[in-house]
PDB file of C-alpha atoms in Angstrom:
ATOM      1  CA  MET A  12     118.792  84.034  78.776  1.00 52.00           C
ATOM      2  CA  ALA A  13     121.363  82.219  80.905  1.00 58.00           C
ATOM      3  CA  ASN A  14     124.052  82.726  78.280  1.00 79.00           C
ATOM      4  CA  ALA A  15     123.137  86.391  77.945  1.00 77.00           C
ATOM      5  CA  ASN A  16     123.481  86.930  81.696  1.00 87.00           C
ATOM      6  CA  PHE A  17     126.786  85.064  81.696  1.00 90.00           C
ATOM      7  CA  THR A  18     128.135  87.294  78.931  1.00 94.00           C
ATOM      8  CA  LYS A  19     126.976  90.425  80.724  1.00 96.00           C
ATOM      9  CA  LYS A  20     128.718  89.288  83.896  1.00 95.00           C
ATOM     10  CA  GLU A  21     131.919  88.568  81.970  1.00 96.00           C
ATOM     11  CA  LEU A  22     131.840  92.015  80.381  1.00 97.00           C
ATOM     12  CA  ALA A  23     131.159  93.506  83.802  1.00 97.00           C
ATOM     13  CA  GLU A  24     134.140  91.729  85.358  1.00 96.00           C
ATOM     14  CA  SER A  25     136.339  92.940  82.500  1.00 97.00           C
ATOM     15  CA  LEU A  26     135.292  96.543  83.031  1.00 97.00           C
ATOM     16  CA  LYS A  27     135.811  96.214  86.782  1.00 96.00           C
ATOM     17  CA  ARG A  28     139.370  94.954  86.272  1.00 97.00           C
ATOM     18  CA  LEU A  29     140.192  97.700  83.787  1.00 97.00           C
ATOM     19  CA  ALA A  30     138.593 100.488  85.832  1.00 96.00           C
ATOM     20  CA  SER A  31     140.499  99.298  88.887  1.00 95.00           C
ATOM     21  CA  ARG A  32     143.753 100.050  87.083  1.00 95.00           C
ATOM     22  CA  ARG A  33     142.865 103.382  85.471  1.00 93.00           C
ATOM     23  CA  LEU A  34     140.134 106.022  85.336  1.00 91.00           C
ATOM     24  CA  PHE A  35     136.841 104.942  83.805  1.00 92.00           C
ATOM     25  CA  GLU A  36     137.020 107.703  81.210  1.00 91.00           C
ATOM     26  CA  GLN A  37     140.270 106.177  79.913  1.00 94.00           C
ATOM     27  CA  VAL A  38     138.678 102.751  79.334  1.00 96.00           C
ATOM     28  CA  THR A  39     137.254 102.122  75.860  1.00 96.00           C
ATOM     29  CA  VAL A  40     134.843  99.522  74.515  1.00 97.00           C
ATOM     30  CA  GLY A  41     137.807  98.128  72.609  1.00 97.00           C
ATOM     31  CA  ASP A  42     139.652  97.634  75.879  1.00 98.00           C
ATOM     32  CA  ILE A  43     136.662  95.869  77.418  1.00 98.00           C
ATOM     33  CA  VAL A  44     136.101  93.389  74.591  1.00 97.00           C
ATOM     34  CA  LYS A  45     139.808  92.644  74.399  1.00 97.00           C
ATOM     35  CA  GLU A  46     139.943  91.998  78.147  1.00 97.00           C
ATOM     36  CA  CYS A  47     136.849  89.803  77.929  1.00 96.00           C
ATOM     37  CA  GLY A  48     137.864  87.943  74.775  1.00 95.00           C
ATOM     38  CA  VAL A  49     134.743  88.785  72.752  1.00 95.00           C
ATOM     39  CA  ASN A  50     134.112  90.968  69.717  1.00 95.00           C
ATOM     40  CA  ARG A  51     132.479  94.382  69.531  1.00 96.00           C
ATOM     41  CA  GLN A  52     129.308  92.946  68.058  1.00 96.00           C
ATOM     42  CA  THR A  53     128.820  90.857  71.182  1.00 96.00           C
ATOM     43  CA  PHE A  54     129.314  93.902  73.389  1.00 97.00           C
ATOM     44  CA  TYR A  55     126.842  96.064  71.457  1.00 97.00           C
ATOM     45  CA  TYR A  56     124.307  93.255  71.453  1.00 96.00           C
ATOM     46  CA  HIS A  57     124.082  93.642  75.235  1.00 96.00           C
ATOM     47  CA  PHE A  58     125.020  97.277  75.899  1.00 97.00           C
ATOM     48  CA  SER A  59     124.867 100.483  73.883  1.00 96.00           C
ATOM     49  CA  ASP A  60     128.089 101.855  75.415  1.00 95.00           C
ATOM     50  CA  LYS A  61     130.393 101.538  78.422  1.00 95.00           C
ATOM     51  CA  TYR A  62     128.154 103.801  80.489  1.00 92.00           C
ATOM     52  CA  GLU A  63     125.235 101.402  80.161  1.00 94.00           C
ATOM     53  CA  LEU A  64     127.520  98.574  81.238  1.00 95.00           C
ATOM     54  CA  LEU A  65     128.625 100.545  84.291  1.00 93.00           C
ATOM     55  CA  ASP A  66     125.002 101.331  85.020  1.00 90.00           C
ATOM     56  CA  TRP A  67     124.270  97.587  84.886  1.00 93.00           C
ATOM     57  CA  ILE A  68     127.104  96.850  87.334  1.00 93.00           C
ATOM     58  CA  TYR A  69     125.941  99.435  89.859  1.00 90.00           C
ATOM     59  CA  TYR A  70     122.346  98.292  89.661  1.00 88.00           C
ATOM     60  CA  ASN A  71     122.684  94.501  89.566  1.00 90.00           C
ATOM     61  CA  GLU A  72     125.768  93.909  91.672  1.00 85.00           C
ATOM     62  CA  THR A  73     125.396  96.654  94.257  1.00 84.00           C
ATOM     63  CA  PHE A  74     121.921  98.053  94.717  1.00 85.00           C
ATOM     64  CA  VAL A  75     119.567  95.175  93.865  1.00 85.00           C
ATOM     65  CA  PRO A  76     121.050  92.791  96.485  1.00 82.00           C
ATOM     66  CA  LEU A  77     121.127  95.503  99.146  1.00 80.00           C
ATOM     67  CA  THR A  78     117.638  96.926  98.617  1.00 79.00           C
ATOM     68  CA  ALA A  79     115.733  93.656  98.322  1.00 79.00           C
ATOM     69  CA  ASP A  80     114.597  93.658 101.948  1.00 80.00           C
ATOM     70  CA  ILE A  81     115.766  97.021 103.247  1.00 78.00           C
ATOM     71  CA  THR A  82     113.721  98.638 106.025  1.00 78.00           C
ATOM     72  CA  PHE A  83     114.088 101.606 108.337  1.00 74.00           C
ATOM     73  CA  GLY A  84     115.116  99.124 111.004  1.00 78.00           C
ATOM     74  CA  ASN A  85     118.041  97.614 109.087  1.00 84.00           C
ATOM     75  CA  TRP A  86     119.129 100.362 106.705  1.00 83.00           C
ATOM     76  CA  ASP A  87     122.356 100.921 108.627  1.00 86.00           C
ATOM     77  CA  GLU A  88     123.276  97.242 108.151  1.00 89.00           C
ATOM     78  CA  LYS A  89     122.544  97.568 104.438  1.00 87.00           C
ATOM     79  CA  LEU A  90     124.607 100.744 104.289  1.00 88.00           C
ATOM     80  CA  TYR A  91     127.483  98.969 106.002  1.00 91.00           C
ATOM     81  CA  ALA A  92     127.238  96.143 103.460  1.00 90.00           C
ATOM     82  CA  LEU A  93     127.372  98.704 100.641  1.00 89.00           C
ATOM     83  CA  LEU A  94     130.408 100.439 102.126  1.00 93.00           C
ATOM     84  CA  ARG A  95     132.124  97.089 102.598  1.00 93.00           C
ATOM     85  CA  ILE A  96     131.549  96.188  98.935  1.00 92.00           C
ATOM     86  CA  MET A  97     132.969  99.545  97.947  1.00 92.00           C
ATOM     87  CA  ARG A  98     136.004  99.003 100.185  1.00 94.00           C
ATOM     88  CA  GLU A  99     136.633  95.572  98.647  1.00 94.00           C
ATOM     89  CA  ASN A 100     136.519  97.166  95.182  1.00 93.00           C
ATOM     90  CA  LYS A 101     138.078 100.467  96.244  1.00 94.00           C
ATOM     91  CA  SER A 102     139.953 101.350  93.061  1.00 94.00           C
ATOM     92  CA  PHE A 103     136.989 100.520  90.846  1.00 95.00           C
ATOM     93  CA  TYR A 104     134.586 102.748  92.768  1.00 93.00           C
ATOM     94  CA  MET A 105     137.017 105.604  93.144  1.00 91.00           C
ATOM     95  CA  ASN A 106     137.824 105.513  89.432  1.00 92.00           C
ATOM     96  CA  THR A 107     134.198 105.328  88.296  1.00 91.00           C
ATOM     97  CA  ILE A 108     132.195 107.492  90.697  1.00 88.00           C
ATOM     98  CA  LYS A 109     134.117 110.607  89.711  1.00 78.00           C
ATOM     99  CA  CYS A 110     133.346 110.230  85.985  1.00 73.00           C
ATOM    100  CA  SER A 111     130.252 108.094  85.586  1.00 61.00           C
ATOM    101  CA  ASP A 112     127.552 110.718  84.885  1.00 68.00           C
ATOM    102  CA  ASN A 113     126.367 110.467  88.495  1.00 79.00           C
ATOM    103  CA  PHE A 114     124.988 106.934  88.051  1.00 80.00           C
ATOM    104  CA  PHE A 115     126.152 105.882  91.496  1.00 86.00           C
ATOM    105  CA  GLU A 116     124.812 108.952  93.280  1.00 88.00           C
ATOM    106  CA  GLU A 117     121.472 108.654  91.491  1.00 86.00           C
ATOM    107  CA  TYR A 118     120.972 105.036  92.567  1.00 83.00           C
ATOM    108  CA  LEU A 119     121.994 105.697  96.151  1.00 85.00           C
ATOM    109  CA  LEU A 120     119.824 108.815  96.354  1.00 88.00           C
ATOM    110  CA  LYS A 121     116.815 106.961  94.944  1.00 83.00           C
ATOM    111  CA  MET A 122     117.293 104.087  97.388  1.00 80.00           C
ATOM    112  CA  LEU A 123     117.602 106.351 100.434  1.00 82.00           C
ATOM    113  CA  THR A 124     114.756 108.652  99.373  1.00 83.00           C
ATOM    114  CA  THR A 125     112.383 105.696  99.066  1.00 79.00           C
ATOM    115  CA  LEU A 126     113.553 104.397 102.436  1.00 77.00           C
ATOM    116  CA  PHE A 127     113.015 107.675 104.264  1.00 79.00           C
ATOM    117  CA  GLU A 128     109.671 108.304 102.580  1.00 78.00           C
ATOM    118  CA  THR A 129     108.488 105.087 104.205  1.00 75.00           C
ATOM    119  CA  ALA A 130     110.033 106.066 107.535  1.00 72.00           C
ATOM    120  CA  VAL A 131     108.477 109.540 107.560  1.00 73.00           C
ATOM    121  CA  GLU A 132     105.112 108.047 106.643  1.00 72.00           C
ATOM    122  CA  ASP A 133     105.333 105.655 109.587  1.00 67.00           C
ATOM    123  CA  LEU A 134     106.374 108.395 112.003  1.00 65.00           C
ATOM    124  CA  ASP A 135     103.533 110.664 110.920  1.00 64.00           C
ATOM    125  CA  GLY A 136     100.876 108.289 112.208  1.00 63.00           C
ATOM    126  CA  LYS A 137      98.385 111.097 112.892  1.00 64.00           C
ATOM    127  CA  GLY A 138      98.744 112.610 109.431  1.00 67.00           C
ATOM    128  CA  GLN A 139     100.060 115.968 110.617  1.00 67.00           C
ATOM    129  CA  LEU A 140     102.393 116.502 107.662  1.00 69.00           C
ATOM    130  CA  THR A 141     101.439 117.292 104.089  1.00 76.00           C
ATOM    131  CA  SER A 142     102.747 115.112 101.264  1.00 79.00           C
ATOM    132  CA  GLU A 143     105.051 117.960 100.227  1.00 81.00           C
ATOM    133  CA  LYS A 144     106.588 118.207 103.691  1.00 77.00           C
ATOM    134  CA  LYS A 145     107.071 114.431 103.840  1.00 75.00           C
ATOM    135  CA  ARG A 146     108.898 114.447 100.505  1.00 81.00           C
ATOM    136  CA  LEU A 147     111.054 117.365 101.620  1.00 81.00           C
ATOM    137  CA  ALA A 148     112.026 115.646 104.872  1.00 78.00           C
ATOM    138  CA  SER A 149     112.870 112.445 102.985  1.00 81.00           C
ATOM    139  CA  LYS A 150     115.052 114.309 100.493  1.00 84.00           C
ATOM    140  CA  ILE A 151     116.939 116.154 103.217  1.00 84.00           C
ATOM    141  CA  PHE A 152     117.947 112.877 104.864  1.00 82.00           C
ATOM    142  CA  ALA A 153     118.639 111.134 101.546  1.00 87.00           C
ATOM    143  CA  TYR A 154     120.770 113.925 100.059  1.00 90.00           C
ATOM    144  CA  GLY A 155     122.734 114.245 103.273  1.00 88.00           C
ATOM    145  CA  LEU A 156     123.604 110.556 103.540  1.00 88.00           C
ATOM    146  CA  THR A 157     124.347 110.284  99.819  1.00 91.00           C
ATOM    147  CA  GLY A 158     126.774 113.180 100.106  1.00 91.00           C
ATOM    148  CA  VAL A 159     128.532 111.560 103.063  1.00 92.00           C
ATOM    149  CA  VAL A 160     128.981 108.245 101.219  1.00 92.00           C
ATOM    150  CA  VAL A 161     130.289 109.874  98.033  1.00 91.00           C
ATOM    151  CA  GLU A 162     132.647 112.119 100.004  1.00 92.00           C
ATOM    152  CA  TRP A 163     133.918 109.068 101.919  1.00 94.00           C
ATOM    153  CA  ALA A 164     134.591 107.226  98.668  1.00 92.00           C
ATOM    154  CA  MET A 165     136.257 110.123  96.881  1.00 90.00           C
ATOM    155  CA  GLY A 166     138.360 110.905  99.946  1.00 91.00           C
ATOM    156  CA  GLY A 167     140.014 107.501  99.806  1.00 93.00           C
ATOM    157  CA  MET A 168     137.658 105.591 102.129  1.00 95.00           C
ATOM    158  CA  LYS A 169     139.813 106.458 105.129  1.00 93.00           C
ATOM    159  CA  ALA A 170     137.123 106.174 107.810  1.00 93.00           C
ATOM    160  CA  ASP A 171     136.112 102.737 109.059  1.00 95.00           C
ATOM    161  CA  GLU A 172     132.937 101.761 107.199  1.00 94.00           C
ATOM    162  CA  LYS A 173     131.349 100.051 110.211  1.00 93.00           C
ATOM    163  CA  LEU A 174     131.856 103.107 112.403  1.00 93.00           C
ATOM    164  CA  LEU A 175     130.633 105.405 109.634  1.00 93.00           C
ATOM    165  CA  ALA A 176     127.394 103.435 109.221  1.00 91.00           C
ATOM    166  CA  GLU A 177     126.836 103.361 112.991  1.00 91.00           C
ATOM    167  CA  ASN A 178     127.444 107.107 113.328  1.00 90.00           C
ATOM    168  CA  MET A 179     125.049 107.880 110.500  1.00 87.00           C
ATOM    169  CA  LYS A 180     122.392 105.666 112.070  1.00 86.00           C
ATOM    170  CA  GLU A 181     122.840 107.348 115.457  1.00 84.00           C
ATOM    171  CA  LEU A 182     122.592 110.809 113.900  1.00 81.00           C
ATOM    172  CA  VAL A 183     119.386 109.977 112.038  1.00 77.00           C
ATOM    173  CA  ASP A 184     117.858 108.378 115.132  1.00 74.00           C
ATOM    174  CA  ASN A 185     118.718 111.409 117.268  1.00 73.00           C
ATOM    175  CA  ILE A 186     117.203 113.817 114.735  1.00 70.00           C
ATOM    176  CA  GLU A 187     114.112 111.639 114.560  1.00 63.00           C
ATOM    177  CA  ARG A 188     113.672 111.650 118.337  1.00 62.00           C
ATOM    178  CA  LEU A 189     114.353 115.370 118.637  1.00 60.00           C
ATOM    179  CA  SER A 190     111.771 116.142 115.942  1.00 62.00           C
ATOM    180  CA  TYR A 191     109.209 113.978 117.698  1.00 55.00           C
ATOM    181  CA  TYR A 192     109.765 115.617 121.100  1.00 54.00           C
ATOM    182  CA  ILE A 193     109.609 119.101 119.618  1.00 54.00           C
ATOM    183  CA  TYR A 194     106.360 118.135 117.922  1.00 54.00           C
ATOM    184  CA  GLN A 195     104.994 117.002 121.292  1.00 54.00           C
ATOM    185  CA  TYR A 196     106.127 120.243 122.906  1.00 51.00           C
ATOM    186  CA  LYS A 197     104.543 122.468 120.255  1.00 57.00           C
ATOM    187  CA  ASN A 198     101.265 120.580 120.566  1.00 55.00           C
ATOM    188  CA  GLU A 199     101.343 120.738 124.382  1.00 55.00           C
ATOM    189  CA  MET A 200     101.759 116.985 124.699  1.00 51.00           C
ATOM    190  CA  ALA A 201     104.939 117.350 126.743  1.00 50.00           C
ATOM    191  CA  THR A 202     106.552 120.029 128.896  1.00 57.00           C
ATOM    192  CA  GLU A 203     109.920 121.628 128.333  1.00 54.00           C
ATOM    193  CA  THR A 204     111.229 119.992 131.508  1.00 59.00           C
ATOM    194  CA  GLU A 205     110.176 116.524 130.322  1.00 57.00           C
ATOM    195  CA  ILE A 206     111.900 116.986 126.987  1.00 52.00           C
ATOM    196  CA  LEU A 207     115.098 118.402 128.446  1.00 53.00           C
ATOM    197  CA  SER A 208     115.317 115.495 130.873  1.00 58.00           C
ATOM    198  CA  THR A 209     115.242 113.116 127.910  1.00 55.00           C
ATOM    199  CA  LEU A 210     117.547 114.842 125.444  1.00 52.00           C
ATOM    200  CA  PRO A 211     120.771 116.792 126.045  1.00 50.00           C
ATOM    201  CA  ILE A 212     119.591 119.976 124.325  1.00 46.00           C
ATOM    202  CA  ARG A 213     119.493 123.587 125.461  1.00 47.00           C
ATOM    203  CA  PRO A 214     116.138 125.300 126.171  1.00 46.00           C
ATOM    204  CA  GLU A 215     116.694 127.858 123.388  1.00 48.00           C
ATOM    205  CA  ILE A 216     116.502 125.078 120.803  1.00 45.00           C
ATOM    206  CA  LEU A 217     112.814 124.568 121.577  1.00 44.00           C
ATOM    207  CA  PRO A 218     110.418 126.718 119.512  1.00 49.00           C
ATOM    208  CA  LYS A 219     107.913 129.080 121.043  1.00 52.00           C
ATOM    209  CA  LYS A 220     104.406 127.701 121.421  1.00 49.00           C
ATOM    210  CA  ASP A 221     102.855 130.441 119.271  1.00 52.00           C
ATOM    211  CA  GLU A 222     105.162 129.782 116.263  1.00 47.00           C
TER     212      GLU A 222
END
């Protein structure tokens, strides 16, 4: 098992070097085994094709370490760690995300959806939301953040990753608080004046009580 993992890591490093120099779609299995110094039989013993190898890299080297202990309280730190890894391997990620059958987006979306499902569940302590509405809310947050990360990567990673993670955290927190206060208002648990004194929003944003 140890030797198998070592070989997989060596193949992964070879693909990462090659995909840092040219687009992933231009890299062949022949290129990978030549770079790694093994034969094709060894490659196909571990992976069915280069896409499965890329899938393995994304999962084992990026998402497993970052999702091991992720919570709604530290997700911005985990996101920052992810963005930093991507920055350190900028060429590799830019050359693979655009032509990797959406592997990267799928992993990130799955991670964030699971995270926000837990968060929404915790926020809905009184069980006011249906399971369908909870899933919808989770997907809205997850799709939005996934899109921001992918756009950042494909745009050349120009924005500072620390600032980006902090801004995304602040946005999510603000939306969370606003939703909670509006819920209180609609259920006559708080007055319009109390809410407006807490958040910098205009009165017309608040829904009518009979909605």
